[in-house]
mmCIF file of C-alpha atoms in Angstrom:
data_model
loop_
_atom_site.group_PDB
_atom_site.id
_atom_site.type_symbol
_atom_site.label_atom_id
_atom_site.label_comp_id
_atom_site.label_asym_id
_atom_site.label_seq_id
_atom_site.Cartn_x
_atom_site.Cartn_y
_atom_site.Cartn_z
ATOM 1 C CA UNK A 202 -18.063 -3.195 6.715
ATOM 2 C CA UNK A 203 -17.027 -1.748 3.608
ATOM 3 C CA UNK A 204 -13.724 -0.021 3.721
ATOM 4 C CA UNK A 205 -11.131 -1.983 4.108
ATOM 5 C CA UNK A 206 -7.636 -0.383 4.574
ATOM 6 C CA UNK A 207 -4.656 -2.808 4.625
ATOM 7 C CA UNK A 208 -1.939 -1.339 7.365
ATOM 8 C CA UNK A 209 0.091 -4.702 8.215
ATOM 9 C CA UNK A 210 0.217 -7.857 7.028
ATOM 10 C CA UNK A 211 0.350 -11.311 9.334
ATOM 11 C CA UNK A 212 1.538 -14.257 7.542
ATOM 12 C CA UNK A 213 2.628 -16.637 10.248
ATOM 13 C CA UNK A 214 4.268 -19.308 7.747
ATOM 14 C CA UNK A 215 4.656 -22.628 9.774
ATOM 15 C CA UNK A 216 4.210 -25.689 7.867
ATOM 16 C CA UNK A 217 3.650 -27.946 11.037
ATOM 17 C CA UNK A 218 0.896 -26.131 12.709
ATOM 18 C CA UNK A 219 -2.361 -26.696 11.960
ATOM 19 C CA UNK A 220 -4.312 -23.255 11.013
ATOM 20 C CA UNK A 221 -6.639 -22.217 8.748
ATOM 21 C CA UNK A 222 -9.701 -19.299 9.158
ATOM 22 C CA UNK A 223 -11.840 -21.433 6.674
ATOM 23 C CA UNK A 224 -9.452 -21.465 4.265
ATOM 24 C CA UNK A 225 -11.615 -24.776 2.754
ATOM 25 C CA UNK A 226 -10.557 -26.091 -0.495
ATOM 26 C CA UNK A 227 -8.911 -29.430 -1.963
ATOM 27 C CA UNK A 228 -5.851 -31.666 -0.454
ATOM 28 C CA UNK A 229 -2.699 -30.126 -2.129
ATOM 29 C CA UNK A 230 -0.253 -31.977 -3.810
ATOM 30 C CA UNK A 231 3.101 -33.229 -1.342
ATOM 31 C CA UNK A 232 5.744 -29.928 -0.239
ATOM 32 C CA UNK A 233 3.018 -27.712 -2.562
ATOM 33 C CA UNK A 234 3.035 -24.116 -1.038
ATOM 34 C CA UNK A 235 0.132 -21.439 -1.889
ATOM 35 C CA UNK A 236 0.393 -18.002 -0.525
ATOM 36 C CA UNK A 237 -2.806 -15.611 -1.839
ATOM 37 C CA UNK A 238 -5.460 -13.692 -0.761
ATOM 38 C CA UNK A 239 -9.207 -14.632 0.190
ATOM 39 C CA UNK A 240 -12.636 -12.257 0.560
ATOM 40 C CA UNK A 241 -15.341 -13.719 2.725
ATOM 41 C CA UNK A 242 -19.036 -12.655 2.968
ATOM 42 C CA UNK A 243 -20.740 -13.999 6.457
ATOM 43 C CA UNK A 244 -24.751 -14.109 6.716
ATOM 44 C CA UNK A 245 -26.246 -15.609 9.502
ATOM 45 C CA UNK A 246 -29.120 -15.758 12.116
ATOM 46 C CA UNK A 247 -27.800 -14.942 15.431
ATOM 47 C CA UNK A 248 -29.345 -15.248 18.595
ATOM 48 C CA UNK A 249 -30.666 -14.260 21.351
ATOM 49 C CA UNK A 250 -29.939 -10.728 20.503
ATOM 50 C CA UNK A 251 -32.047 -7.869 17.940
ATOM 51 C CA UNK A 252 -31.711 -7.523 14.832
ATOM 52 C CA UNK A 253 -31.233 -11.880 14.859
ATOM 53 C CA UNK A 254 -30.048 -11.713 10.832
ATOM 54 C CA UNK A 255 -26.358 -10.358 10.676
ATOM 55 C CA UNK A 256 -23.762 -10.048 8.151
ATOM 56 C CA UNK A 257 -20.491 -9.158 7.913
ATOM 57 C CA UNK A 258 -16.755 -9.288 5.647
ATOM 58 C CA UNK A 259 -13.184 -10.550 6.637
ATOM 59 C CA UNK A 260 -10.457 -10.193 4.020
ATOM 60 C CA UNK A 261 -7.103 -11.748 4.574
ATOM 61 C CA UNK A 262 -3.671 -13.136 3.706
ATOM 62 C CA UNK A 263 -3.318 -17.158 3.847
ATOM 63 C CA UNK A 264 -0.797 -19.550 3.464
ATOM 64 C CA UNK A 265 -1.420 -23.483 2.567
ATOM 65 C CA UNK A 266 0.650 -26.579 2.933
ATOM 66 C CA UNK A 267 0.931 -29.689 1.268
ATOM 67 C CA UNK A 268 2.507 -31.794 4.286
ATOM 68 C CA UNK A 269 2.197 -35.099 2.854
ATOM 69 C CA UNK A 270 0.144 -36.392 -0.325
ATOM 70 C CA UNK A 271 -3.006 -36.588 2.169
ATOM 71 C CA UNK A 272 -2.232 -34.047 4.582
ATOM 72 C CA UNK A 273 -2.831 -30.538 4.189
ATOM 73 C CA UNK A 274 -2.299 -27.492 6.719
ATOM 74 C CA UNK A 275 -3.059 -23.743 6.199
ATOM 75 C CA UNK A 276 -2.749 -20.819 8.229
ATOM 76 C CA UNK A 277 -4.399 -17.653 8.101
ATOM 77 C CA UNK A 278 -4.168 -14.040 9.189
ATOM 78 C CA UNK A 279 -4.090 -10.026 9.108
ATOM 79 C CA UNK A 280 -4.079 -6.798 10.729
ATOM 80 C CA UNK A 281 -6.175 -4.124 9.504
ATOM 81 C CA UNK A 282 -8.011 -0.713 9.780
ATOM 82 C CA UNK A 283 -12.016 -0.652 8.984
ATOM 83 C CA UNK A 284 -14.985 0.859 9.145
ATOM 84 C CA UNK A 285 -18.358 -0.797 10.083
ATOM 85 C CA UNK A 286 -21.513 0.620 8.458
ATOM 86 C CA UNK A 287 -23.620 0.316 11.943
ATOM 87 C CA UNK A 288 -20.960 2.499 13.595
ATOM 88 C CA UNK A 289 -20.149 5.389 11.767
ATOM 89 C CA UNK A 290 -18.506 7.416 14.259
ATOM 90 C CA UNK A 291 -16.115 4.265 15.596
ATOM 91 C CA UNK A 292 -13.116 3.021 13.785
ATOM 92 C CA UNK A 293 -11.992 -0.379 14.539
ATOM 93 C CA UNK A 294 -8.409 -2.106 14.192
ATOM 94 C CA UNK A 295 -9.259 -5.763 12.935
ATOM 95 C CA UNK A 296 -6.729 -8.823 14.054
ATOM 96 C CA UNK A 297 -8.070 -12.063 12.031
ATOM 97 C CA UNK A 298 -5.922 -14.958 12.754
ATOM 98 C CA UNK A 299 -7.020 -18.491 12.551
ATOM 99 C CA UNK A 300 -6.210 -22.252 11.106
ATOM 100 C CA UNK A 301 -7.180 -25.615 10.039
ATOM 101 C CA UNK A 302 -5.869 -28.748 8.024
ATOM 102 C CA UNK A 303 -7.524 -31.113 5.043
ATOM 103 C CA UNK A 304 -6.871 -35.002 5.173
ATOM 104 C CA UNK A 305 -7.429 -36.672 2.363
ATOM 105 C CA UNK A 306 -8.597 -40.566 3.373
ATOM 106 C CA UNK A 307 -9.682 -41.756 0.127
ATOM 107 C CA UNK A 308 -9.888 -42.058 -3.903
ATOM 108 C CA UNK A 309 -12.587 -43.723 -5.540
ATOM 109 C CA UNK A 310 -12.613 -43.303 -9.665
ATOM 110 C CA UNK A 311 -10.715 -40.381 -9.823
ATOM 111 C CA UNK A 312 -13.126 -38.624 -7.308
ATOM 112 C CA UNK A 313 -10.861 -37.695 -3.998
ATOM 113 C CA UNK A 314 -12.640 -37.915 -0.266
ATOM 114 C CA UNK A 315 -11.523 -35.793 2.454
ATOM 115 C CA UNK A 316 -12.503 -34.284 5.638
ATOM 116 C CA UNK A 317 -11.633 -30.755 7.130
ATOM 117 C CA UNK A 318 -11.414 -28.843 10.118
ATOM 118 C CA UNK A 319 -11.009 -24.967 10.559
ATOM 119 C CA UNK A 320 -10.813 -22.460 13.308
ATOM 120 C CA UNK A 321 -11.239 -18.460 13.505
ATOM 121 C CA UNK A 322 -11.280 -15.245 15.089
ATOM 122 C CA UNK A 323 -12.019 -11.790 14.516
ATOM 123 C CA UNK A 324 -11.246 -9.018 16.970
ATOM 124 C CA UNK A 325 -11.989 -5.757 15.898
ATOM 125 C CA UNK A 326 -10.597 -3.335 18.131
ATOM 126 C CA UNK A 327 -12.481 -0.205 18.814
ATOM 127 C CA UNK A 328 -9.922 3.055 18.236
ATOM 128 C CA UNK A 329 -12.736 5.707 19.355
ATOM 129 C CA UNK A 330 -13.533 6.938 23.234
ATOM 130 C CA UNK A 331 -16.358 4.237 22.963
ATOM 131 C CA UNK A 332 -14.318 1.401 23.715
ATOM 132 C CA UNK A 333 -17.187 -0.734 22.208
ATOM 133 C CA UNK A 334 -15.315 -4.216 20.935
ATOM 134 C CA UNK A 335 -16.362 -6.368 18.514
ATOM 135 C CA UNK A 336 -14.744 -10.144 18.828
ATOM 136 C CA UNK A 337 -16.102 -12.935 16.727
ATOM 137 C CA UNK A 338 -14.878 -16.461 15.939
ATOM 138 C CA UNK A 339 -16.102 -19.817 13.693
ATOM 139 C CA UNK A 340 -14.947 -23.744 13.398
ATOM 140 C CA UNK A 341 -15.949 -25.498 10.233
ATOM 141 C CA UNK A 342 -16.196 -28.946 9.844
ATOM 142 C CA UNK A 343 -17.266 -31.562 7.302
ATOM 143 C CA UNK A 344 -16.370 -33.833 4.489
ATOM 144 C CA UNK A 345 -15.261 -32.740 0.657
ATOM 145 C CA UNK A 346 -15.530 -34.658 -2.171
ATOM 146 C CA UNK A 347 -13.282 -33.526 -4.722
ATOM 147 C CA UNK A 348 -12.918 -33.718 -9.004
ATOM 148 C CA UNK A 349 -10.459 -32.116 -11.300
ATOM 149 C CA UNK A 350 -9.853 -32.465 -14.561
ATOM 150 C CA UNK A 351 -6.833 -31.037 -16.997
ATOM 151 C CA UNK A 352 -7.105 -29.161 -20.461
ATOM 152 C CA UNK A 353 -4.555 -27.609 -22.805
ATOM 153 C CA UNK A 354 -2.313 -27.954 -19.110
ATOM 154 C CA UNK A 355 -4.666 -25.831 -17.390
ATOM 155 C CA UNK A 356 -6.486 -27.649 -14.009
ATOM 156 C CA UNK A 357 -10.127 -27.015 -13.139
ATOM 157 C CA UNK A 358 -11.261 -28.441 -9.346
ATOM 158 C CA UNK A 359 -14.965 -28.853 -8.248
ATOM 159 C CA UNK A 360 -15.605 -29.666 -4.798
ATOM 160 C CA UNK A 361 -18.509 -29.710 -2.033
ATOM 161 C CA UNK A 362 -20.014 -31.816 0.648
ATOM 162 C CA UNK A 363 -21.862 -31.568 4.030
ATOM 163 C CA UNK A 364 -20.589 -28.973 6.540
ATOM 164 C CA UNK A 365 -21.062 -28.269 10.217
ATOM 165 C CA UNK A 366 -20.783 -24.724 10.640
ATOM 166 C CA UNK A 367 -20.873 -22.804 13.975
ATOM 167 C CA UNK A 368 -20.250 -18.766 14.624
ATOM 168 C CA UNK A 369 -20.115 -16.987 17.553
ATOM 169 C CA UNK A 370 -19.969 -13.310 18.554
ATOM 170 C CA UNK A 371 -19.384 -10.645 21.816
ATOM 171 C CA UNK A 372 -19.987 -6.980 21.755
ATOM 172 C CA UNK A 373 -18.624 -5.418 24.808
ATOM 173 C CA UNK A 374 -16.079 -2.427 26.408
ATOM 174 C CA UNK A 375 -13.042 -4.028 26.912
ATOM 175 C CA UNK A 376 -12.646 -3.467 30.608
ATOM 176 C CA UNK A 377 -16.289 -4.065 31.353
ATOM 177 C CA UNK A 378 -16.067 -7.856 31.763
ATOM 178 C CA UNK A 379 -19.448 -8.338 33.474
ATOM 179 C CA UNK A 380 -21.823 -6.651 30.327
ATOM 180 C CA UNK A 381 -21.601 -8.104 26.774
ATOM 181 C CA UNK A 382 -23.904 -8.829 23.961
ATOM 182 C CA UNK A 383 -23.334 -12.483 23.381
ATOM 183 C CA UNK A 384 -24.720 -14.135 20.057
ATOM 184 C CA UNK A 385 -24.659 -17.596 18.659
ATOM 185 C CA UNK A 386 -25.530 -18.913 14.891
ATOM 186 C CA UNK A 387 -29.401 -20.597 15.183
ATOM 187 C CA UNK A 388 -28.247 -23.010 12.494
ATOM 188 C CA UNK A 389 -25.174 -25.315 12.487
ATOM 189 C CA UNK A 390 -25.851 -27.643 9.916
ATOM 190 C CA UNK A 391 -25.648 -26.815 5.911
ATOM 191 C CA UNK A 392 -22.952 -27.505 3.305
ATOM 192 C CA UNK A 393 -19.904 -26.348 1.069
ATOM 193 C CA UNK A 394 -19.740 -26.110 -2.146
ATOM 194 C CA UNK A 395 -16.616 -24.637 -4.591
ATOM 195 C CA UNK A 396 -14.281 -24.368 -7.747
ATOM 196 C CA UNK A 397 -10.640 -23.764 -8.414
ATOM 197 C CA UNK A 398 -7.877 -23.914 -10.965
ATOM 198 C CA UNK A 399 -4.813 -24.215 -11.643
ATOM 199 C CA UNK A 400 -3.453 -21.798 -14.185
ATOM 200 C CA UNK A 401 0.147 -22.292 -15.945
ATOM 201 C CA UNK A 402 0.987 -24.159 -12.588
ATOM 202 C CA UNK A 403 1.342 -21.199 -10.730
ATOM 203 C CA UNK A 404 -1.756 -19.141 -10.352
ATOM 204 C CA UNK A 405 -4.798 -20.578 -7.965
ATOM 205 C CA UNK A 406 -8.439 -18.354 -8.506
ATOM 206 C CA UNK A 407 -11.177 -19.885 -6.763
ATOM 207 C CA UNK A 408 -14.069 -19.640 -5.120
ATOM 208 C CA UNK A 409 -16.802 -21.189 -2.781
ATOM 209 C CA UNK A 410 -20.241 -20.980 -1.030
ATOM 210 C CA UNK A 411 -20.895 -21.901 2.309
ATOM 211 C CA UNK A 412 -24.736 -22.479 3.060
ATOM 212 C CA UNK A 413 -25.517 -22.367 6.886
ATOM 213 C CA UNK A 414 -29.106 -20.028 7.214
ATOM 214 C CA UNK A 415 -28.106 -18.408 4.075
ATOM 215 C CA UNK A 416 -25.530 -18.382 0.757
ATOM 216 C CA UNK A 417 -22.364 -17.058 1.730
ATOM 217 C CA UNK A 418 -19.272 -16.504 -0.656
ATOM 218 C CA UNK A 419 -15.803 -16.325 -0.506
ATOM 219 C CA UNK A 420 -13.106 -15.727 -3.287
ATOM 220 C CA UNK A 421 -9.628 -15.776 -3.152
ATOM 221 C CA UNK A 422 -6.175 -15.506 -5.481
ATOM 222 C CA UNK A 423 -2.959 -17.563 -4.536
ATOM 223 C CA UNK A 424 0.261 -18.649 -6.225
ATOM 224 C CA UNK A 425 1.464 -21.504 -6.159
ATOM 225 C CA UNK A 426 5.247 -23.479 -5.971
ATOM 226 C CA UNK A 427 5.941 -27.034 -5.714
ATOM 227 C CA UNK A 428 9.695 -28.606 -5.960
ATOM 228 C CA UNK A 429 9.386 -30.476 -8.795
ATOM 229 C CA UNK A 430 8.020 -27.480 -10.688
ATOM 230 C CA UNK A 431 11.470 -26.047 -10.093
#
């Protein structure tokens, strides 16, 4: 899935629901809001199905929400146009929509401890005759432990930990309810591992690796506000 052409843009901004499509990354500060971007390369061994080693991309727009000083919820989503490689003569419209939350439970020596839960799904939509859907969803759970450090004002974040990680997908015709290809990750168990700063208080780059079966990365750009920034 190379070509990805933006048409419409979900952001479903509710700071009291819990959402996130593995939007993973550190416990935000108290009434902190980050709106961005994230890329996200998926590698895994399916099964039962041929081929069993599958890959594929989901960009999106997120939001994240500091709730309380421990609490953090983020939300997730986008509509799109693309174009799968395996398919060249389908085009598919994409709906990605998913959601999660961070809770930080402790601080030990300046080193943060927190555990996460996220939830997503991917239909794509097939526009040609074939009618020949494509639906696919994750949840992501596991523990972070997180360290940040300041210079000249500027915040770097490093963060990782264990990770239970679980895909799932279903190839079918939409009104043929009784055939589908049905495939499940092999592999559940691996772990997360990522970086982020904190530029002039505003601007959030970072990026992380999920390892379940294989190294998968995701990158992202947000911006952030806080009210005592103001």
């Amino acid at each position: 899935m190379k070509t990805v052409l933006p048409l419409v843009v979900l952001l479903l901004v509710t700071a009291w629901v819990g959402a996130s499509a593995q939007v993973i990354g550190p416990v935000l500060p108290k009434s902190s809001l980050e709106v961005g971007y994230t890329y996200k390369w998926f590698h895994r061994d399916m099964e039962p199905n041929q081929p069993v080693e599958k890959e594929w991309e989901v960009a999106s727009f997120f939001v994240r929400y500091g709730g309380t000083s421990r609490l953090t919820l983020s939300l997730e989503g986008g509509l799109w146009n693309v174009e799968h490689d395996d398919f060249p003569d389908m085009e598919f419209r994409r709906y990605a929509l998913g959601g999660g939350m961070g809770v930080r439970f402790l601080e030990v020596a300046g080193i943060g401890l927190s555990a996460f839960g996220h939830y997503n799904e991917v239909l794509d939509y097939d526009l040609s005759p074939y009618d020949f859907h494509k639906r696919t969803w994750g949840l992501n759970l596991g523990f972070l432990a997180e360290w940040s450090m300041t210079w000249k004002e500027q915040v770097l974040g490093v963060w990782g930990g264990p990770a239970y990680t679980l895909d799932e997908s279903k190839n079918h015709a939409w009104n043929v309810r009784t055939f589908a290809y049905e495939d499940e990750s092999a592999t559940e168990l691996g772990f997360v591992v990522g970086v982020n700063a904190v530029l002039w208080g505003r601007i959030v780059p970072s990026a992380h690796v999920v390892f379940a079966d294989y190294f998968q990365a995701r990158i992202g750009i947000a911006g952030r506000w806080a009210p005592e920034e103001e």
